[in-house]
Amino acid sequence: MVVMAAGAGAAMATSRPMHSVTTLITVDVRSTGSASFARRQQQQHKYEVASLSRPNLLEAAFTGLHCTDFGAFLCPRQHRFCSGISEVALQRSATHLQQSRKSRWAVVSASSGQTESKKILLMGGTRFIGIYLARLLVEAGHEVTMFTRGKAAITQQLADESDKDYAEFSGKVKHIQGDRLDFEGLKSKLSGTGFEAVYDINGREAVEVEPILEALPNIKQYIFCSSAGVYLKSDLLPHFEVDAVDPKSRHKGKLDTESLLQKKGVPWTSIRPVYIYGPLNYNPVEEWFFHRLKVGRPIPVPNSGLQVTQLGHVKDLAKAFVSVLQNPVAIGEVYNISGSKYVTFDGIARACAKAAGFATPEIVYYNPKEFDFGKKKAFPLRDQHFFTSIEKAQKDLGWAPEFGLVDGLADSYNLDFGRGTFRKAADFSTDDMILEKLGIKVAVAA
Amino acid sequence: MVMACGAAALFPLTTISLASSTATTSSLPIISASFCRLPHPQSPFCCIPTGATSIGGSSIRRRFLQLRASAAEEAEKHNVLVVNTNSGGHAFIGFWVAKEMRAAGHRVTVFTVGAETSEKMNKPPFSQFSELREIGVETVWGDPSSIGAKFGSNASFDIVLDNNGKDLEAVKPVADWANESGVGQFLFVSSAGIYKTSDELPHIEGDAVKADAGHVGVENYIGQLSFQSWASFRPQYMTGFGNNKDCEEWFFDRIVRGRPVPIPSPGLQLTNIAHVSDLSSMIALAIEKPKEAHGTIFNAVSDRAVTFDGLVRLCALAAGCEAKIIHYDPKALNIDAKKAFPFRNMHFYAEPRAAKEKLGWKSKTHLSEDLKARFQVYVTNGRHKKDIKFELDDKILDSMKVPVTI
């Protein structure tokens, strides 16, 4: 990370994009003053010192930097070049200074785009989140290795990806074949590999993490894909990261994993998504609605349709995962990651229709208690309010979702379902049970 | 000064300050306003490197200390005018803001609509206005449309909070007078009710509003005047001492008498009940940071929504009683939900994102705790023994064939 100091004077210096460990950049025309200060800091605190020499490059060098700590940021008046970073630092400082008048200094940290290349292990990576995450990491210059059983193709070309881009990506990404549930095999395959960071996208139980930690004792960061499903159901919403979790939830394994990482003293970060959607989604979220909209079927929604939930685009999630890499603010922290707004069940049906260019659907309501659907799911979402606040991630990581609900669903439709691809074939058996009971006849489009 | 974070070994996190040499002592080494958003003379950005005496010696440190001290002395004391409605759910916002501003050492005048002798003044918060006078708040009464006559054009107020008007007709005289009198900051209490309903929640600042809503007209008008700083606050429902309108009492009335609580189906409608102190702190922060607040709409709500059923449960918990919820469909029973239930029968859920982002505001509402405190007041006032008629409730319960006592 880069620590910024400022002084008076006219001349400035730029930084080369430096690696992520502490770099002191002095912005001080009185070169003697800054040089001696820098020397002292170097001796005392062992920082790297980069002196900035060309003022017009300063702003470019600081693109993507954001203030991660509170404090004041002093910058000489003449230096308009400071404006970008100082404004951000000020903004951040202002909020933090409200909380604590003791801290004074702005710490500026480089975004991962300007950090050094890391050797990264991706557990999974071939199905959904990892597809987008791997690409971002490779683009950022990291060496990415996926660990999978090899059942699915290691890489697949995206619908909107050029042959050239795909060739470049698939050429760079590496693969270790193995079953992560074979703990001994996993450990031996990872030993000595020297991975610096792990993205654990498909871990379910805490016990699955141990062999990885044993094989990689010097791991610099363990980034875990958890789930907002760990939150205890509440009358007060949204869920914040500080809220109570449910030790009895279906996602208990995710909770146990977070606890294990904490206990082991590993530098870890946990991401809790809500419902993820986007092209190549293997969980039938938007696909479920698209199947019905395509053939003009009514959408059966349980109970009132007023249940409020939250969808997050997978590409925004991938960006969030990248934003925590090598980010000291994120160590030991949990982040809710999803869309900026929440939506009712009825609203999802209407948004899917709008995104895909279908007519506004007929929605029919039923009481799920009056049916026995067996093992089948009559509706893809849990029948309750389920949504989280993403403000911690926005504040700490400078991340924000780029997709709104309708344009996100349009992205999914245009690059996946709308091209005739989907993961699960349409199954309207539960729909027909519901419609029959409600006495509704379906005129299905051919 | 070095701060190490949790993973110090891996990512040494350090904070370094660096003050300039004060070769040009007339200008402070603080961020100039030309490209940085420096809010106030008493900005917290006049900072001193606490431990960094290595930088340029103690002379710099002394200089900073001097500048900071003088800045603090110059910290403005305001002369605040609150134009306050004489009834309704918003009435006590002015009461709380007056107290908070007075506690911060500012001069405050509360100008209540109507006559001091009006019967409306027997209800809270007006019945508690002696508390304001005791701390030096001036309380006056009159007609806002003739505010100019009341205070003259040189009234020396620098901040005006209109907590009264719901449309331009009511607010224009106040806004115009304030503008002409040179008032620096104009704040308006609007309403979150003006947001257009949507499938997507919550209402956030910038979302579409109903164009014909009175409050919208006011917000648009104020923005066109030449105040150095103006802001609009959109509240929802509030609880707290001095409330002119029932909020949680509606629930306590039923729970404490062992009556079922009729809730419009399905009961998971989301709403926001904020403690009024969250609103007064937000407004106080906007007064403290006029540049950040300028031209901004703020949702004046807490940062948690609660469902109708959830609210019944929290009230029951606060009252230490059981509660039975009966869901009913107002339309099917031909009941006017507006009369039968105190909150809008729909999701009505705004979030205070602008206040958090721009002012660094934090919600301190803890609804479960606030309701416990409110229940104590409910009992102290003897309302639990009051003879209340539950005509609409009985009608609903009768239609649902539910016995009255649980």
Short mmCIF file of N, CA and C in Angstrom, two decimals, chain B residues 18 61 105 145 186 211 235 288 310 348 375 390 403:
data_model
loop_
_atom_site.label_atom_id
_atom_site.label_comp_id
_atom_site.label_asym_id
_atom_site.label_seq_id
_atom_site.Cartn_x
_atom_site.Cartn_y
_atom_site.Cartn_z
N LEU B 18 2.42 14.57 7.30
CA LEU B 18 3.53 15.44 6.93
C LEU B 18 3.00 16.84 6.79
N ARG B 61 4.52 22.43 14.93
CA ARG B 61 3.50 21.91 15.81
C ARG B 61 2.81 23.03 16.56
N GLY B 105 -25.14 25.07 22.18
CA GLY B 105 -24.76 26.45 22.47
C GLY B 105 -25.31 27.49 21.52
N SER B 145 -47.36 32.84 7.38
CA SER B 145 -47.52 33.60 6.13
C SER B 145 -47.23 35.08 6.35
N PHE B 186 -31.22 27.03 4.79
CA PHE B 186 -32.64 26.77 4.89
C PHE B 186 -32.87 25.27 4.84
N ALA B 211 -44.86 13.83 -8.84
CA ALA B 211 -44.65 15.22 -9.27
C ALA B 211 -45.63 16.19 -8.66
N PRO B 235 -38.87 12.34 6.31
CA PRO B 235 -39.06 11.33 7.34
C PRO B 235 -40.16 10.35 7.00
N GLU B 288 -24.11 21.49 11.04
CA GLU B 288 -22.67 21.50 11.31
C GLU B 288 -21.86 21.43 10.02
N GLY B 310 -43.50 -8.00 12.75
CA GLY B 310 -42.31 -7.81 13.58
C GLY B 310 -42.53 -6.73 14.62
N PHE B 348 -43.33 0.44 2.72
CA PHE B 348 -43.03 1.88 2.74
C PHE B 348 -41.69 1.98 3.45
N PHE B 375 -42.77 1.96 26.37
CA PHE B 375 -43.80 1.26 27.12
C PHE B 375 -43.82 1.74 28.57
N PHE B 390 -62.79 -0.05 20.70
CA PHE B 390 -62.10 -0.65 19.54
C PHE B 390 -63.12 -1.04 18.48
N PRO B 403 -62.55 -14.51 18.46
CA PRO B 403 -62.96 -13.98 19.77
C PRO B 403 -62.09 -12.81 20.17
#
